[in-house]
Short mmCIF file of C-alpha atoms and ligand atoms in Angstrom, two decimals:
data_model
loop_
_atom_site.label_atom_id
_atom_site.label_comp_id
_atom_site.label_asym_id
_atom_site.label_seq_id
_atom_site.Cartn_x
_atom_site.Cartn_y
_atom_site.Cartn_z
CA MET N 1 -69.86 -120.89 16.54
CA ALA N 2 -70.07 -118.21 19.25
CA SER N 3 -67.62 -120.01 21.49
CA PHE N 4 -65.27 -120.52 18.57
CA PHE N 5 -65.12 -116.78 18.01
CA GLN N 6 -64.43 -116.16 21.65
CA THR N 7 -61.74 -118.78 21.97
CA HIS N 8 -59.93 -118.28 18.68
CA LEU N 9 -60.67 -114.89 17.23
CA GLN N 10 -60.82 -112.77 20.35
CA PRO N 11 -57.25 -113.49 21.49
CA HIS N 12 -56.16 -112.97 17.90
CA CYS N 13 -57.74 -109.52 17.83
CA GLU N 14 -56.25 -108.61 21.18
CA GLY N 15 -52.82 -109.61 19.94
CA ALA N 16 -53.23 -107.43 16.87
CA ALA N 17 -54.30 -104.48 19.00
CA TRP N 18 -51.22 -104.93 21.11
CA LYS N 19 -49.03 -104.93 18.01
CA ASP N 20 -50.62 -101.65 16.86
CA TYR N 21 -49.87 -100.16 20.23
CA GLN N 22 -46.24 -101.20 19.79
CA LEU N 23 -46.08 -99.44 16.43
CA THR N 24 -46.95 -96.07 17.93
CA ASP N 25 -43.32 -95.32 18.71
CA PRO N 26 -43.05 -96.86 22.19
CA ASP N 27 -39.62 -95.30 22.77
CA ARG N 28 -40.92 -91.78 22.58
CA ASN N 29 -44.01 -92.57 24.66
CA ILE N 30 -42.03 -94.13 27.45
CA LYS N 31 -39.20 -91.62 27.54
CA GLU N 32 -41.65 -88.76 27.87
CA LYS N 33 -42.88 -90.29 31.08
CA LEU N 34 -40.89 -89.59 34.19
CA CYS N 35 -40.87 -91.31 37.52
CA ALA N 36 -43.16 -89.31 39.78
CA GLN N 37 -40.87 -89.78 42.74
CA HIS N 38 -37.45 -89.16 41.18
CA GLN N 39 -38.17 -87.23 37.96
CA LYS N 40 -36.06 -89.77 36.10
CA SER N 41 -36.93 -91.51 32.83
CA LEU N 42 -38.67 -94.87 33.19
CA GLU N 43 -36.04 -97.01 31.54
CA ILE N 44 -36.18 -100.11 33.74
CA TYR N 45 -38.89 -102.75 33.98
CA CYS N 46 -39.74 -104.40 37.29
CA ARG N 47 -41.11 -107.88 36.65
CA THR N 48 -42.07 -108.30 40.29
CA ASP N 49 -44.51 -105.38 40.11
CA ASP N 50 -45.13 -105.52 36.34
CA MET N 51 -44.36 -101.82 35.86
CA CYS N 52 -41.83 -99.38 34.42
CA ILE N 53 -39.54 -97.75 36.94
CA SER N 54 -36.53 -95.41 37.03
CA ALA N 55 -32.94 -96.30 37.85
CA LYS N 56 -33.38 -94.63 41.24
CA CYS N 57 -36.40 -96.80 42.03
CA VAL N 58 -34.24 -99.90 41.60
CA ALA N 59 -32.02 -98.76 44.44
CA THR N 60 -34.91 -97.83 46.71
CA GLU N 61 -38.41 -99.37 46.76
CA HIS N 62 -37.67 -102.00 44.10
CA ASN N 63 -34.49 -103.19 45.77
CA GLY N 64 -34.22 -106.97 45.37
CA HIS N 65 -36.99 -107.16 42.79
CA LYS N 66 -36.68 -108.89 39.43
CA ILE N 67 -35.37 -106.13 37.16
CA VAL N 68 -34.77 -106.10 33.39
CA GLU N 69 -33.90 -103.45 30.83
CA LEU N 70 -37.07 -102.07 29.29
CA GLU N 71 -35.72 -102.93 25.85
CA THR N 72 -35.29 -106.60 26.83
CA GLU N 73 -38.80 -106.82 28.22
CA ARG N 74 -40.28 -105.26 25.09
CA GLU N 75 -38.47 -107.64 22.77
CA GLU N 76 -39.63 -110.66 24.76
CA LYS N 77 -43.23 -109.44 24.81
CA GLN N 78 -43.16 -108.85 21.06
CA ILE N 79 -41.90 -112.39 20.47
CA SER N 80 -44.60 -113.92 22.67
CA VAL N 81 -47.35 -111.90 20.92
CA LYS N 82 -46.04 -113.03 17.55
CA ASN N 83 -46.10 -116.66 18.68
CA GLU N 84 -49.66 -116.33 19.97
CA VAL N 85 -50.87 -114.90 16.67
CA GLN N 86 -49.19 -117.70 14.73
CA GLU N 87 -50.73 -120.24 17.09
CA ASN N 88 -54.22 -118.73 16.44
CA GLU N 89 -53.73 -118.82 12.70
CA LYS N 90 -52.76 -122.47 12.89
CA ASN N 91 -55.87 -123.28 14.95
CA PHE N 92 -58.05 -121.34 12.57
CA THR N 93 -56.74 -123.16 9.49
CA GLY N 94 -57.25 -126.47 11.25
CA LEU N 95 -60.81 -125.62 12.16
CA ILE N 96 -61.76 -124.51 8.64
CA TRP N 97 -60.34 -127.77 7.37
CA CYS N 98 -62.47 -129.70 9.91
CA ILE N 99 -65.64 -127.86 8.86
CA LYS N 100 -64.98 -128.61 5.20
CA GLU N 101 -64.32 -132.26 5.90
CA THR N 102 -67.51 -132.57 7.99
CA ARG N 103 -69.63 -131.03 5.23
CA ARG N 104 -68.19 -133.30 2.62
CA ASN N 105 -69.25 -136.39 4.59
ZN1 LIG Z 201 -38.05 -93.54 40.47
ZN1 LIG Z 202 -40.62 -103.68 41.98
#
């Protein structure tokens, strides 16, 4: 059972923790942070470096990188977390069903 908990419940818990983090008003948290180099709000997401950057960074050190609006990146991440949680719940239901069936036999 130990490996079951690691494989199925641990990712589930991590996903839930991530969702909680999202609920703590991400807009305010991010907008309070400024780019250390340009003193501009971190409103762009660089997928190449996996980090939040300012509009000025795009034109300088992140020139040619894969850039998305922070809002777009957040929406996509939320969707993928939601899918992962649903996937876990499906696996969990399936496993409980298997245990019940095994016991019955
Ligand atoms: Zn910057
Ligand atoms: Zn970059």
